[in-house]
Amino acid sequence: EIPVLFKQELQNEEAKEGKQVKLTCELSKPDTPVKWMKGDTVLYASEKYEFKQRGTVAELIIRDVKSIDS
């Protein structure tokens, strides 16, 4: 089986505190499960984090951004 690769890796994004930011990556294989992490901590869907995936594009939306989210 062909390994899944990043066609487009995450880019740094800036956001003002209290706003939201969207992080996007593109994979080489559509609908591949994605695990979002901050350091060694796995992120789970909540009021703060929203995950979207369409085909090869995966998105993480972080709401109410704080400096600790950097």
Coordinates of C-alpha atoms in Angstrom, one line a residue:
E1 CA 0.0 0.0 0.0
I2 CA 1.2 3.5 -0.9
P3 CA 2.1 5.6 2.2
V4 CA 0.1 8.8 2.9
L5 CA 2.1 11.9 2.4
F6 CA 1.5 15.6 2.9
K7 CA 0.9 17.4 -0.4
Q8 CA 0.7 20.7 1.6
E9 CA 2.0 20.9 5.1
L10 CA 0.7 23.1 7.9
Q11 CA 1.6 26.8 7.6
N12 CA 2.0 29.2 10.5
E13 CA -1.1 31.4 11.0
E14 CA -1.7 34.5 13.0
A15 CA -4.9 35.4 14.8
K16 CA -5.9 38.0 17.4
E17 CA -6.8 36.7 20.8
G18 CA -10.5 35.9 21.1
K19 CA -10.9 35.3 17.4
Q20 CA -10.6 31.9 15.5
V21 CA -7.9 30.5 13.3
K22 CA -8.0 27.7 10.7
L23 CA -5.1 25.4 10.0
T24 CA -5.2 23.4 6.8
C25 CA -3.1 20.5 5.4
E26 CA -3.5 18.5 2.2
L27 CA -2.8 14.7 2.1
S28 CA -1.9 12.5 -0.9
K29 CA -4.8 10.1 -0.2
P30 CA -8.5 11.2 0.2
D31 CA -10.4 10.6 3.4
T32 CA -7.4 9.5 5.4
P33 CA -8.0 9.7 9.2
V34 CA -6.1 12.7 10.7
K35 CA -5.0 13.0 14.3
W36 CA -4.5 16.7 15.4
M37 CA -2.0 17.2 18.1
K38 CA -0.4 20.1 20.1
G39 CA 3.0 18.8 21.1
D40 CA 2.4 15.4 22.6
T41 CA -1.3 16.2 23.4
V42 CA -4.0 14.8 21.1
L43 CA -6.8 17.3 20.4
Y44 CA -10.4 16.3 20.5
A45 CA -13.5 18.0 19.0
S46 CA -15.0 20.4 21.5
E47 CA -16.3 24.0 21.7
K48 CA -12.7 25.1 21.2
Y49 CA -11.6 22.7 18.4
E50 CA -13.5 21.8 15.2
F51 CA -12.2 19.3 12.7
K52 CA -13.3 19.2 9.0
Q53 CA -12.1 16.9 6.2
R54 CA -13.1 17.0 2.6
G55 CA -11.3 14.6 0.3
T56 CA -7.6 15.2 0.7
V57 CA -7.9 18.5 2.7
A58 CA -8.0 18.4 6.5
E59 CA -8.8 21.5 8.6
L60 CA -8.5 22.4 12.3
I61 CA -10.4 25.4 13.5
I62 CA -9.4 26.8 16.9
R63 CA -12.0 29.1 18.4
D64 CA -11.4 31.8 21.0
V65 CA -7.6 31.8 20.4
K66 CA -5.4 32.5 23.4
S67 CA -1.6 32.9 23.6
I68 CA -1.4 29.4 25.0
D69 CA -2.6 28.0 21.7
S70 CA 0.6 29.0 19.9

